[in-house]
PDB file of C-alpha atoms in Angstrom:
ATOM      1  CA  UNK A1079      -2.438  -5.389   5.305  1.00 84.00           C
ATOM      2  CA  UNK A1080      -2.709  -2.909   2.455  1.00 85.00           C
ATOM      3  CA  UNK A1081      -5.601  -3.408   0.062  1.00 92.00           C
ATOM      4  CA  UNK A1082      -6.528  -1.512  -3.078  1.00 95.00           C
ATOM      5  CA  UNK A1083      -9.679  -1.608  -5.157  1.00 95.00           C
ATOM      6  CA  UNK A1084     -10.153   0.258  -8.417  1.00 96.00           C
ATOM      7  CA  UNK A1085     -13.391   1.354 -10.019  1.00 96.00           C
ATOM      8  CA  UNK A1086     -14.618   3.727 -12.685  1.00 97.00           C
ATOM      9  CA  UNK A1087     -13.347   2.166 -15.878  1.00 96.00           C
ATOM     10  CA  UNK A1088     -15.496   1.828 -18.959  1.00 97.00           C
ATOM     11  CA  UNK A1089     -15.861   2.577 -22.637  1.00 98.00           C
ATOM     12  CA  UNK A1090     -15.789   6.092 -24.015  1.00 98.00           C
ATOM     13  CA  UNK A1091     -15.302   7.800 -27.347  1.00 98.00           C
ATOM     14  CA  UNK A1092     -12.145   9.707 -28.156  1.00 98.00           C
ATOM     15  CA  UNK A1093     -12.209  13.133 -26.560  1.00 98.00           C
ATOM     16  CA  UNK A1094     -14.288  11.926 -23.659  1.00 98.00           C
ATOM     17  CA  UNK A1095     -13.502  11.733 -19.956  1.00 98.00           C
ATOM     18  CA  UNK A1096     -13.428   9.122 -17.214  1.00 98.00           C
ATOM     19  CA  UNK A1097     -12.618   9.237 -13.529  1.00 98.00           C
ATOM     20  CA  UNK A1098     -10.939   6.242 -11.939  1.00 98.00           C
ATOM     21  CA  UNK A1099     -11.078   5.665  -8.196  1.00 97.00           C
ATOM     22  CA  UNK A1100      -8.882   3.556  -5.958  1.00 96.00           C
ATOM     23  CA  UNK A1101     -10.139   2.820  -2.474  1.00 94.00           C
ATOM     24  CA  UNK A1102      -7.348   2.015  -0.057  1.00 91.00           C
ATOM     25  CA  UNK A1103      -7.086   0.387   3.343  1.00 88.00           C
ATOM     26  CA  UNK A1104      -4.157  -0.298   5.599  1.00 86.00           C
ATOM     27  CA  UNK A1105      -1.793   2.280   4.115  1.00 80.00           C
ATOM     28  CA  UNK A1106       0.219   4.896   5.951  1.00 77.00           C
ATOM     29  CA  UNK A1107      -1.380   8.285   5.388  1.00 70.00           C
ATOM     30  CA  UNK A1108       1.884  10.090   6.058  1.00 75.00           C
ATOM     31  CA  UNK A1109       4.398   8.145   3.975  1.00 84.00           C
ATOM     32  CA  UNK A1110       2.682   6.412   1.087  1.00 87.00           C
ATOM     33  CA  UNK A1111       3.231   6.449  -2.608  1.00 92.00           C
ATOM     34  CA  UNK A1112       0.131   5.789  -4.681  1.00 93.00           C
ATOM     35  CA  UNK A1113       0.385   5.320  -8.408  1.00 96.00           C
ATOM     36  CA  UNK A1114      -1.696   4.558 -11.455  1.00 98.00           C
ATOM     37  CA  UNK A1115      -0.244   2.194 -14.011  1.00 98.00           C
ATOM     38  CA  UNK A1116      -1.670   0.922 -17.256  1.00 98.00           C
ATOM     39  CA  UNK A1117      -0.992  -2.159 -19.281  1.00 97.00           C
ATOM     40  CA  UNK A1118      -2.146  -2.642 -22.845  1.00 96.00           C
ATOM     41  CA  UNK A1119      -1.778  -5.927 -24.757  1.00 92.00           C
ATOM     42  CA  UNK A1120       1.606  -6.169 -26.408  1.00 94.00           C
ATOM     43  CA  UNK A1121       2.976  -3.189 -24.506  1.00 95.00           C
ATOM     44  CA  UNK A1122       4.983  -2.775 -21.340  1.00 94.00           C
ATOM     45  CA  UNK A1123       3.353  -1.759 -18.096  1.00 95.00           C
ATOM     46  CA  UNK A1124       3.520   2.038 -17.906  1.00 95.00           C
ATOM     47  CA  UNK A1125       3.395   4.356 -14.924  1.00 97.00           C
ATOM     48  CA  UNK A1126       0.790   7.001 -15.678  1.00 98.00           C
ATOM     49  CA  UNK A1127       0.789   9.151 -12.552  1.00 98.00           C
ATOM     50  CA  UNK A1128       1.977   9.093  -8.955  1.00 97.00           C
ATOM     51  CA  UNK A1129       1.194  10.998  -5.796  1.00 95.00           C
ATOM     52  CA  UNK A1130       3.157  11.039  -2.553  1.00 91.00           C
ATOM     53  CA  UNK A1131       1.052  11.424   0.571  1.00 85.00           C
ATOM     54  CA  UNK A1132       3.566  13.621   2.370  1.00 83.00           C
ATOM     55  CA  UNK A1133       3.161  16.973   0.674  1.00 83.00           C
ATOM     56  CA  UNK A1134       1.070  15.679  -2.209  1.00 88.00           C
ATOM     57  CA  UNK A1135       3.777  15.880  -4.865  1.00 93.00           C
ATOM     58  CA  UNK A1136       2.752  14.378  -8.183  1.00 96.00           C
ATOM     59  CA  UNK A1137       4.378  13.151 -11.363  1.00 97.00           C
ATOM     60  CA  UNK A1138       2.970  12.242 -14.774  1.00 98.00           C
ATOM     61  CA  UNK A1139       4.023  10.327 -17.836  1.00 97.00           C
ATOM     62  CA  UNK A1140       4.680  12.632 -20.780  1.00 97.00           C
ATOM     63  CA  UNK A1141       1.943  10.884 -22.720  1.00 97.00           C
ATOM     64  CA  UNK A1142      -0.760  12.058 -20.288  1.00 98.00           C
ATOM     65  CA  UNK A1143       0.514  15.417 -19.062  1.00 98.00           C
ATOM     66  CA  UNK A1144      -2.128  18.080 -19.337  1.00 97.00           C
ATOM     67  CA  UNK A1145      -4.890  15.483 -19.773  1.00 98.00           C
ATOM     68  CA  UNK A1146      -4.799  13.359 -16.616  1.00 98.00           C
ATOM     69  CA  UNK A1147      -4.873  14.514 -12.999  1.00 98.00           C
ATOM     70  CA  UNK A1148      -4.114  12.384  -9.949  1.00 97.00           C
ATOM     71  CA  UNK A1149      -5.517  13.424  -6.579  1.00 95.00           C
ATOM     72  CA  UNK A1150      -6.269  12.122  -3.099  1.00 91.00           C
ATOM     73  CA  UNK A1151      -9.165  12.438  -0.718  1.00 86.00           C
ATOM     74  CA  UNK A1152      -8.577  14.810   2.180  1.00 75.00           C
ATOM     75  CA  UNK A1153      -8.326  11.809   4.482  1.00 79.00           C
ATOM     76  CA  UNK A1154      -5.924  10.152   1.998  1.00 73.00           C
ATOM     77  CA  UNK A1155      -7.937   6.937   1.937  1.00 85.00           C
ATOM     78  CA  UNK A1156      -8.694   7.129  -1.774  1.00 92.00           C
ATOM     79  CA  UNK A1157      -6.834   8.204  -4.868  1.00 94.00           C
ATOM     80  CA  UNK A1158      -8.354   9.300  -8.142  1.00 97.00           C
ATOM     81  CA  UNK A1159      -7.303   9.624 -11.747  1.00 98.00           C
ATOM     82  CA  UNK A1160      -9.295  12.161 -13.736  1.00 98.00           C
ATOM     83  CA  UNK A1161      -8.778  11.462 -17.413  1.00 98.00           C
ATOM     84  CA  UNK A1162      -9.813  13.971 -20.054  1.00 98.00           C
ATOM     85  CA  UNK A1163      -9.311  14.281 -23.815  1.00 98.00           C
ATOM     86  CA  UNK A1164      -8.999  10.525 -23.977  1.00 98.00           C
ATOM     87  CA  UNK A1165      -7.354   8.946 -26.996  1.00 98.00           C
ATOM     88  CA  UNK A1166      -7.586   5.415 -28.410  1.00 97.00           C
ATOM     89  CA  UNK A1167      -3.984   4.863 -27.312  1.00 97.00           C
ATOM     90  CA  UNK A1168      -5.127   5.330 -23.703  1.00 98.00           C
ATOM     91  CA  UNK A1169      -6.958   2.004 -23.980  1.00 98.00           C
ATOM     92  CA  UNK A1170      -5.538  -0.362 -21.361  1.00 98.00           C
ATOM     93  CA  UNK A1171      -6.137  -2.055 -18.049  1.00 98.00           C
ATOM     94  CA  UNK A1172      -5.487   0.531 -15.364  1.00 98.00           C
ATOM     95  CA  UNK A1173      -4.072  -0.502 -11.999  1.00 98.00           C
ATOM     96  CA  UNK A1174      -3.674   1.264  -8.698  1.00 97.00           C
ATOM     97  CA  UNK A1175      -0.422   0.477  -6.865  1.00 96.00           C
ATOM     98  CA  UNK A1176       0.966   1.401  -3.457  1.00 93.00           C
ATOM     99  CA  UNK A1177       4.297   1.461  -1.712  1.00 91.00           C
ATOM    100  CA  UNK A1178       6.041   3.218   1.145  1.00 89.00           C
ATOM    101  CA  UNK A1179       8.079   6.331   0.540  1.00 86.00           C
ATOM    102  CA  UNK A1180       8.585   8.793  -2.266  1.00 83.00           C
ATOM    103  CA  UNK A1181       7.555   7.882  -5.781  1.00 88.00           C
ATOM    104  CA  UNK A1182       7.801   9.051  -9.366  1.00 93.00           C
ATOM    105  CA  UNK A1183       6.694   7.763 -12.759  1.00 93.00           C
ATOM    106  CA  UNK A1184      10.331   7.068 -13.642  1.00 92.00           C
ATOM    107  CA  UNK A1185      10.564   4.443 -10.878  1.00 91.00           C
ATOM    108  CA  UNK A1186      10.025   0.868 -12.022  1.00 90.00           C
ATOM    109  CA  UNK A1187       6.761  -0.951 -11.331  1.00 91.00           C
ATOM    110  CA  UNK A1188       8.822  -3.555  -9.464  1.00 91.00           C
ATOM    111  CA  UNK A1189       9.083  -1.102  -6.555  1.00 90.00           C
ATOM    112  CA  UNK A1190       5.405  -1.451  -5.760  1.00 92.00           C
ATOM    113  CA  UNK A1191       4.387  -4.244  -3.459  1.00 89.00           C
ATOM    114  CA  UNK A1192       0.619  -3.861  -3.496  1.00 93.00           C
ATOM    115  CA  UNK A1193      -1.672  -3.809  -6.514  1.00 96.00           C
ATOM    116  CA  UNK A1194      -5.373  -3.613  -7.171  1.00 96.00           C
ATOM    117  CA  UNK A1195      -7.214  -5.943  -9.504  1.00 96.00           C
ATOM    118  CA  UNK A1196      -7.408  -3.395 -12.315  1.00 97.00           C
ATOM    119  CA  UNK A1197     -10.163  -1.639 -14.234  1.00 97.00           C
ATOM    120  CA  UNK A1198     -10.480  -1.618 -18.004  1.00 98.00           C
ATOM    121  CA  UNK A1199     -10.534   1.622 -19.979  1.00 98.00           C
ATOM    122  CA  UNK A1200     -11.469   1.443 -23.652  1.00 98.00           C
ATOM    123  CA  UNK A1201     -11.382   4.485 -25.902  1.00 98.00           C
ATOM    124  CA  UNK A1202     -12.887   4.203 -29.361  1.00 97.00           C
ATOM    125  CA  UNK A1203     -12.093   6.472 -32.280  1.00 94.00           C
TER     126      UNK A1203
END
C-alpha cells in the first residue's frame, strides 16, 4: 500500500523560501510518478511539479518555473519541493501525489491514485 506524508509547510514573507518534503512508502522505485499539487480556496487544483523515477525527468507549471525545484532522495523514498522567491499567490495547501508510470504537469490530477494529507504554505506580502 502506497502512503505519502508531507511536511515543511509554514508561513513566510514574500521573497522567502520553503522546502517541502514528502516521505513515501510502498511505491515502485523504478516506475513511479511523484507530483506536487496545490489547491487554494476558490481556485482549481494545480499541478506544480512532477518527477518520474525512471530517469528523473521533471516538469513544472509555468507559474513556478525558475523558482521551484522538485527532487528525489537517492533511494527514491522521498521527494522534495524547494520553493524560492515565494509570492503571495503561492499561498495554498500543497499535496504530494503518486501514481505509476510517466507523468507531467499537463496530466490531470484525476490520474493520481494516492495523495498525502497536505501541508499549508502561506506567503504574506
